[in-house]
XYZ file of N, CA and C in Angstrom:
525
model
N 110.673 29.275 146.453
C 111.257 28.067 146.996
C 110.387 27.492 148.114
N 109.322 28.354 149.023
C 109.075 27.976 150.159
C 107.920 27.268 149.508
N 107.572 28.077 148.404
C 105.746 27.339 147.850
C 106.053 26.282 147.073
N 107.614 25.649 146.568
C 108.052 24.639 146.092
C 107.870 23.387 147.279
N 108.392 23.611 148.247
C 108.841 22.687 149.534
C 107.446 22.477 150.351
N 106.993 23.325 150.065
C 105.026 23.253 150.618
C 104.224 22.091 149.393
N 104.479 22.722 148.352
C 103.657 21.351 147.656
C 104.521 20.370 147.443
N 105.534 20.401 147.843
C 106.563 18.830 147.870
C 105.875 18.489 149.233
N 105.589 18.844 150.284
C 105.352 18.149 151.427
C 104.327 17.437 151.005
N 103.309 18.811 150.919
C 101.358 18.266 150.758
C 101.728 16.757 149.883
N 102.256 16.701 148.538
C 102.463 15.502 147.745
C 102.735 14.980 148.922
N 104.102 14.801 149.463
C 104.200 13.447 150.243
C 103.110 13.223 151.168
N 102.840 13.619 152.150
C 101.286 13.446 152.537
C 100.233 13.335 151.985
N 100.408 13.572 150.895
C 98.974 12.805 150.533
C 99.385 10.989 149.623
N 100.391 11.154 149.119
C 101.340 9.598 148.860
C 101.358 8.617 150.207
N 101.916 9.140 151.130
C 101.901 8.923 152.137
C 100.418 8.038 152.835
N 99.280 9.060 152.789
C 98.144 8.877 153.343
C 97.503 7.983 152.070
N 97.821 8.330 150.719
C 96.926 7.278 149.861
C 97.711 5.362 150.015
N 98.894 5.800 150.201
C 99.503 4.506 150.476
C 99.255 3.847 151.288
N 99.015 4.225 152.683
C 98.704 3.579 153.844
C 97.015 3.249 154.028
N 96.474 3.992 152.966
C 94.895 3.447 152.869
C 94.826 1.663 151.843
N 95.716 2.210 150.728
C 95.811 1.694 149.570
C 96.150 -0.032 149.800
N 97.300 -0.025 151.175
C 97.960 -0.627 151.386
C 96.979 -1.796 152.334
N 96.380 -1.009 153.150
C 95.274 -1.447 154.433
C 94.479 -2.024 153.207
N 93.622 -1.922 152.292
C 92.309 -2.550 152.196
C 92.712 -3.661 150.783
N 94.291 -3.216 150.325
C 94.769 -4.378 149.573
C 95.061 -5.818 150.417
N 95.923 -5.647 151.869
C 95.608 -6.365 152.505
C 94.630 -7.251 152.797
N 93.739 -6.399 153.279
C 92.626 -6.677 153.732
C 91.784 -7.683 152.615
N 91.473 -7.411 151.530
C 90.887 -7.936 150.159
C 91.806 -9.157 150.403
N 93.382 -9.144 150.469
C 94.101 -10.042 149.967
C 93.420 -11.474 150.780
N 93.774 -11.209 152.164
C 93.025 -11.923 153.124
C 91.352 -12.548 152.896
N 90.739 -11.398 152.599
C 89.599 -11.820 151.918
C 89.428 -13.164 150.875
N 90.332 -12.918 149.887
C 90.380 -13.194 148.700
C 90.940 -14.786 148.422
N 92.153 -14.441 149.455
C 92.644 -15.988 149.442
C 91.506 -17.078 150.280
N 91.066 -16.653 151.164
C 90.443 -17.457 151.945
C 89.117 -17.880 151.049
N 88.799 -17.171 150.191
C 87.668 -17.632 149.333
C 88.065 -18.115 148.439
N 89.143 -17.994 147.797
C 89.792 -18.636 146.465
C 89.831 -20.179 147.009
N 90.521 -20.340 148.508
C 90.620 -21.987 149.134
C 89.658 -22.426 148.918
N 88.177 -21.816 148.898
C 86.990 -22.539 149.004
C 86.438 -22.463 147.969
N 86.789 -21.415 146.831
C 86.664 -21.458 145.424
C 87.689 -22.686 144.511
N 88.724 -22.921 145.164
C 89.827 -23.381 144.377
C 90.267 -22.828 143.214
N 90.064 -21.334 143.155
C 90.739 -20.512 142.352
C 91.775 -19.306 142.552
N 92.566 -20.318 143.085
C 93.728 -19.582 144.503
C 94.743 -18.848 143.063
N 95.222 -19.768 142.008
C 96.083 -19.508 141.062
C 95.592 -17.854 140.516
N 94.559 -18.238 140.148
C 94.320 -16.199 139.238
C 93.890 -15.574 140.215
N 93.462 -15.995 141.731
C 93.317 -14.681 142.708
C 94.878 -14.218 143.360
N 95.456 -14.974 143.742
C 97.102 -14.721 143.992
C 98.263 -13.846 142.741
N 97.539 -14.787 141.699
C 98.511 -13.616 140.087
C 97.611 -12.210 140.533
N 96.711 -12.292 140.445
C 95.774 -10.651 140.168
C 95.804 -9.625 141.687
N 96.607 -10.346 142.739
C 96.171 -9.517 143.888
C 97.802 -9.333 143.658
N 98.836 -10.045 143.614
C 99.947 -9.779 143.106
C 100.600 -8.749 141.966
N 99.809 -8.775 140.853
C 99.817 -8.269 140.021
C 99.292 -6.367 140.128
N 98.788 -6.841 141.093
C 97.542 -5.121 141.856
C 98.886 -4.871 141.930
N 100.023 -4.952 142.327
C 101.146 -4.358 143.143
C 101.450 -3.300 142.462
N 101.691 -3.935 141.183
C 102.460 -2.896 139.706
C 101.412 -2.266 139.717
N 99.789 -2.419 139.612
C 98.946 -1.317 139.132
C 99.170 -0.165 140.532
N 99.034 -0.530 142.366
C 99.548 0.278 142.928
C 101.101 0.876 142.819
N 102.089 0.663 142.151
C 103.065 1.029 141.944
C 102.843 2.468 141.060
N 101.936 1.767 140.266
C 102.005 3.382 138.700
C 101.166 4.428 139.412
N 99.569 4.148 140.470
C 98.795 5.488 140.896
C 100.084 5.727 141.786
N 100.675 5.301 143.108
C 101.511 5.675 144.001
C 102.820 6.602 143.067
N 102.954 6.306 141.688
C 103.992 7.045 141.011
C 103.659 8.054 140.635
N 102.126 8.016 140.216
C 101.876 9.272 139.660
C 101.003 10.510 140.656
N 100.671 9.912 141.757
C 100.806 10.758 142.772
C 102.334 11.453 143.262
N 103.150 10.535 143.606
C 104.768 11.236 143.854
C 105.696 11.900 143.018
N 104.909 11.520 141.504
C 105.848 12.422 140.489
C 107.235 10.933 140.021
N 106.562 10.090 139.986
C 107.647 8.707 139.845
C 107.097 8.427 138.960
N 107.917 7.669 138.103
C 107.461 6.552 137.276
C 108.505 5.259 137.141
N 107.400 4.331 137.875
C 107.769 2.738 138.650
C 108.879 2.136 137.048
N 108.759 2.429 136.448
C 108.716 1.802 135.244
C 109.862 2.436 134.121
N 110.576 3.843 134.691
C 111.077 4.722 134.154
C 112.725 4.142 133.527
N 112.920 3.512 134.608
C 114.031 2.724 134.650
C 114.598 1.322 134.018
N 113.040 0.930 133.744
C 113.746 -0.428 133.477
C 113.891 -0.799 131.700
N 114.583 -1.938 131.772
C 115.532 -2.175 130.550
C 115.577 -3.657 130.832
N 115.462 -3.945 129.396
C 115.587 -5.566 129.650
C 116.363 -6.297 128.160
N 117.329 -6.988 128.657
C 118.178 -7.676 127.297
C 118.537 -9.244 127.789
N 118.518 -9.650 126.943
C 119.221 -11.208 127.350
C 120.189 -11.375 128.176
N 120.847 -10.352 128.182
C 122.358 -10.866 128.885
C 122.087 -10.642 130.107
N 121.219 -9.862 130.236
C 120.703 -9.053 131.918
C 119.877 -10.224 132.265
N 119.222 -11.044 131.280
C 118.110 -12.345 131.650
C 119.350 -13.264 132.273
N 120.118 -13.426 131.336
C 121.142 -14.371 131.528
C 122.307 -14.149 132.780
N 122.729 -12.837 133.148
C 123.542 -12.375 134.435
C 122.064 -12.881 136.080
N 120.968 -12.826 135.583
C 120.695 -12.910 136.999
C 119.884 -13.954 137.072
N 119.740 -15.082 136.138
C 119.123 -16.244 136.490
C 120.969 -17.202 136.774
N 121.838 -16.749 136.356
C 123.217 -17.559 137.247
C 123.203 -17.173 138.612
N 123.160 -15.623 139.051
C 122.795 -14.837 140.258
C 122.197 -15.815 141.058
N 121.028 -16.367 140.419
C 119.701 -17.004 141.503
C 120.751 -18.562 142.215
N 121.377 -19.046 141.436
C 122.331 -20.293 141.752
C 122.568 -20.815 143.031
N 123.455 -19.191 143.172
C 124.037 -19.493 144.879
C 122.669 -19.352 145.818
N 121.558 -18.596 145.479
C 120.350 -18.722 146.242
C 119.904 -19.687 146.443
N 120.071 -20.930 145.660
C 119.235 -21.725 145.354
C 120.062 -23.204 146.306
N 121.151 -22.440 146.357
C 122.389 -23.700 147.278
C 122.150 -23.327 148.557
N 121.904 -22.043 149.116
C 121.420 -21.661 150.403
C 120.430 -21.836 151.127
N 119.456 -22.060 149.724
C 117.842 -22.539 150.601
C 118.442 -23.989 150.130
N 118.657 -24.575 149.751
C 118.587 -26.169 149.834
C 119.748 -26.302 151.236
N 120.592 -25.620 151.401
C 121.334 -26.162 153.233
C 120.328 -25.398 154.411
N 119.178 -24.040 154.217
C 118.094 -24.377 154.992
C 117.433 -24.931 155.333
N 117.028 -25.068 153.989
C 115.870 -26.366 154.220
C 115.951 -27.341 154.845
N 117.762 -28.107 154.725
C 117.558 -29.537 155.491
C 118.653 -29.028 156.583
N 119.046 -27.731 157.306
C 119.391 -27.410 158.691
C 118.991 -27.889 159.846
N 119.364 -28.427 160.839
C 118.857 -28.598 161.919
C 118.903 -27.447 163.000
N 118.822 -26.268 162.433
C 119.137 -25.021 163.444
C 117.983 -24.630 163.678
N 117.406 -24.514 165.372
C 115.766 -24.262 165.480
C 115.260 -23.037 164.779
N 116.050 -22.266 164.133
C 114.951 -21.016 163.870
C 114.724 -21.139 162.357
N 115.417 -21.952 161.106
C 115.329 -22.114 160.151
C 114.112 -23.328 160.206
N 114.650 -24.768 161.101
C 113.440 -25.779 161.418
C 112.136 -25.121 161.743
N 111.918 -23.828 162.454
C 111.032 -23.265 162.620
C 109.987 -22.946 161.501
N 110.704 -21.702 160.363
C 110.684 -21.369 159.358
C 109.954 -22.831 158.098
N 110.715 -23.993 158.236
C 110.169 -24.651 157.595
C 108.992 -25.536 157.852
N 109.262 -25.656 159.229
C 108.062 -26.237 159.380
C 106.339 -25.329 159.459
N 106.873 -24.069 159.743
C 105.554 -23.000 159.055
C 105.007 -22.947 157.657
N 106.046 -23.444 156.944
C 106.012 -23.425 155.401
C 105.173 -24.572 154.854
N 105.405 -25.728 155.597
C 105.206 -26.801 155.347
C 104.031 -27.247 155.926
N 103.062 -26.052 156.832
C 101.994 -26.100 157.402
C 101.090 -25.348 156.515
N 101.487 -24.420 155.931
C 100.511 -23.183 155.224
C 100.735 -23.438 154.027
N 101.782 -23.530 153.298
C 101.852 -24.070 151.603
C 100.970 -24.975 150.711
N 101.008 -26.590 151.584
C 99.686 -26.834 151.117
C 98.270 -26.434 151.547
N 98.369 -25.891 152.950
C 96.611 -25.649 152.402
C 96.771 -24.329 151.491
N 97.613 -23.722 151.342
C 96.996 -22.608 150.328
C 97.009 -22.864 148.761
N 98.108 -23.478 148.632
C 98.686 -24.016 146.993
C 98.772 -25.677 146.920
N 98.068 -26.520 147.683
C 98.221 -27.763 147.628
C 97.487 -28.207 145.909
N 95.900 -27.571 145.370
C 95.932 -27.722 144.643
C 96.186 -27.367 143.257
N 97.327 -26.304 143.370
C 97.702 -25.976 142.290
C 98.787 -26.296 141.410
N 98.921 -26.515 140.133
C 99.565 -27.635 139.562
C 101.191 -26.654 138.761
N 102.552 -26.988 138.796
C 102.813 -26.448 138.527
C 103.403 -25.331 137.760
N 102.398 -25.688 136.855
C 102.608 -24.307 136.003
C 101.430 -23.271 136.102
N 100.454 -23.259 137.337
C 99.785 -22.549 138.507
C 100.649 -21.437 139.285
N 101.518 -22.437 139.974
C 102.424 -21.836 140.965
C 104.110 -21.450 140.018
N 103.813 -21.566 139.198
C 104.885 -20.560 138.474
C 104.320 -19.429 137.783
N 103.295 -19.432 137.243
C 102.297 -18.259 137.054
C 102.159 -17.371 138.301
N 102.310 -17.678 139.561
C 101.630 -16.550 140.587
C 103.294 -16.470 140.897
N 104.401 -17.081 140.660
C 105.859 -16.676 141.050
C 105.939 -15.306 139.937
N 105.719 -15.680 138.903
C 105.591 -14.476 138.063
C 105.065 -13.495 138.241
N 104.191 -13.497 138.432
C 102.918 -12.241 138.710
C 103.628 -11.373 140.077
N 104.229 -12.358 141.050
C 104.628 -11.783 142.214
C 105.734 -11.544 141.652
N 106.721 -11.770 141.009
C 108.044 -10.595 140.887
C 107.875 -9.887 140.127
N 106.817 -9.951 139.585
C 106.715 -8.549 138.604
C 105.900 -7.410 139.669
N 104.799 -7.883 140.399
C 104.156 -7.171 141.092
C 104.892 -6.186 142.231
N 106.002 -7.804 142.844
C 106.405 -6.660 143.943
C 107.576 -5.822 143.742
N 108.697 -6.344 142.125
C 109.387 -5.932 141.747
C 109.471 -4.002 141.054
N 108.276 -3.944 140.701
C 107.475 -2.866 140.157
C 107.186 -1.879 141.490
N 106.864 -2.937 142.834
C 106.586 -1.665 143.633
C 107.037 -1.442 144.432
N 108.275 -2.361 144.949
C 109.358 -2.036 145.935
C 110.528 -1.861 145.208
N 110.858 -1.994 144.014
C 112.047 -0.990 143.067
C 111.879 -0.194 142.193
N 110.597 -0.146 141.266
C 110.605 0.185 140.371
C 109.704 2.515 141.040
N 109.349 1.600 142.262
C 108.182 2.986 142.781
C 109.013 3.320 143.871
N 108.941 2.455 145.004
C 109.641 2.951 146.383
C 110.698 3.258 146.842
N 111.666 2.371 145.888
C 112.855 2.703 146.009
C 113.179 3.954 145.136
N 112.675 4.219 144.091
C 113.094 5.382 142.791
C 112.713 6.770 144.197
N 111.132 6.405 145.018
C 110.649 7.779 145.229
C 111.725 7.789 146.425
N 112.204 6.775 147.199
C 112.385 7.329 148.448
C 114.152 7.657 148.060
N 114.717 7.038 147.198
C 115.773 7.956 146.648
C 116.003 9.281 146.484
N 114.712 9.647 145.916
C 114.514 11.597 145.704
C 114.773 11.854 147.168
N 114.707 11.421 148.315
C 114.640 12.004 149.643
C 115.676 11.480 150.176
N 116.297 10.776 149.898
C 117.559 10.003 151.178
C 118.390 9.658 150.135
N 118.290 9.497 148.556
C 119.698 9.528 148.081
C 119.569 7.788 147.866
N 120.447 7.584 146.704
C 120.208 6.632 146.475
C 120.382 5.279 147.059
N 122.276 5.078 148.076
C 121.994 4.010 148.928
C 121.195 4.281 149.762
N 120.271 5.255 150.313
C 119.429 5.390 151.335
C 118.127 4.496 150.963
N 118.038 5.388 149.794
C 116.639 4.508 149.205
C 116.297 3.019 148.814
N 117.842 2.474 148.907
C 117.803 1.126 148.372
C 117.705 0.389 149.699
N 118.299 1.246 150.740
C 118.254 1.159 152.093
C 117.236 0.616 152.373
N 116.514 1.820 153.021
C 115.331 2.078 153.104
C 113.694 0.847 152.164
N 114.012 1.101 151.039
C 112.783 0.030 150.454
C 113.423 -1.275 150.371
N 114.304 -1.780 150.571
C 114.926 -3.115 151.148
C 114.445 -3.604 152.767
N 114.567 -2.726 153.357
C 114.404 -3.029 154.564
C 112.374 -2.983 154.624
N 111.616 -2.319 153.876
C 110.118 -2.460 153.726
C 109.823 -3.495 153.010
N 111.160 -3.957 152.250
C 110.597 -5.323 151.401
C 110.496 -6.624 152.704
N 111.560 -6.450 153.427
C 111.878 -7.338 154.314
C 110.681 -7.459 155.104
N 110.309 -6.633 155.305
C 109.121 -6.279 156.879
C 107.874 -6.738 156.078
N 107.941 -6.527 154.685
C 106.768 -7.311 154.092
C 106.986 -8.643 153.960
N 108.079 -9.503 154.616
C 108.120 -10.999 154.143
C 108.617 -11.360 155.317
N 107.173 -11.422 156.355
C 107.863 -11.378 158.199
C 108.042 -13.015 158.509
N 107.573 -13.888 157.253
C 108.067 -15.290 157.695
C 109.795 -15.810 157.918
N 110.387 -14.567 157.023
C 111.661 -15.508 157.009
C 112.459 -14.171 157.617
């Protein structure tokens, strides 16, 4: 049992340590990448493909932890059809943000409305529905399909939903 709980640690430390490398120089590239894509004007397939990296870091980060990002999922019409009604009431909430006069949402939009076009001004839209795609599959794959599955094994499942909810959040520090 003790040489069980010893290579359960070493794994998480080394998940741990490959993630936080993995994580740093995806960044880093990302930053890279966009800023040259602006001056490339090939923002559309560098945003799908650095997006898309997510799911490919999702499957090494799985198969280092003994996860598989992917183990879980299932897909049928009705499940297409239960969560594009889902999106509805989302979609009534950002439209009374958007035109709020409350300073921290006015805040929020007017950041949006500073950085959106220069990053996606010229992309046309079925561009920017291509990289909406790429990004829910990307980050969907690696903040539910990987982080939440692994950090479940350790804190249980509302923990884990907990837990990689609240890392999804901290990854989307605009809003």
């Amino acid at each position: 049992r003790s040489s069980t709980l010893r290579r359960r640690t070493t794994r998480m430390e080394i998940l741990l340590l490959a993630s936080l490398i993995v994580l740093n120089g995806l960044f880093a590239m990302s930053e890279i990448a966009l800023v040259t894509a602006r001056r490339a004007r090939h923002i559309v397939a560098t945003a799908s493909l650095l997006e898309l990296a997510l799911a490919a870091l999702a499957v090494v980060l799985g198969a280092i932890a003994g996860v598989a990002p992917l183990g879980s999922f299932s897909w049928s019409a009705w499940d297409a059809a239960i969560g594009a009604v889902a999106t509805l009431p989302l979609f009534v909430v950002f439209r009374l943000a958007w035109t709020s006069r409350a300073p921290a949402l006015r805040k929020i939009r007017d950041e949006l409305e500073r950085v959106l076009p220069e990053i996606f001004g010229g992309a046309s839209v079925l561009g920017l529905a291509a990289v909406s795609l790429a990004a829910g599959i990307g980050e969907e794959v690696l903040f539910r399909g990987f982080l939440q599955a692994w950090l479940a094994t350790l804190l249980g499942s509302l923990g884990g939903l907990l837990a990689a909810s609240a890392v999804f959040g901290a990854a989307h520090p605009i809003t």
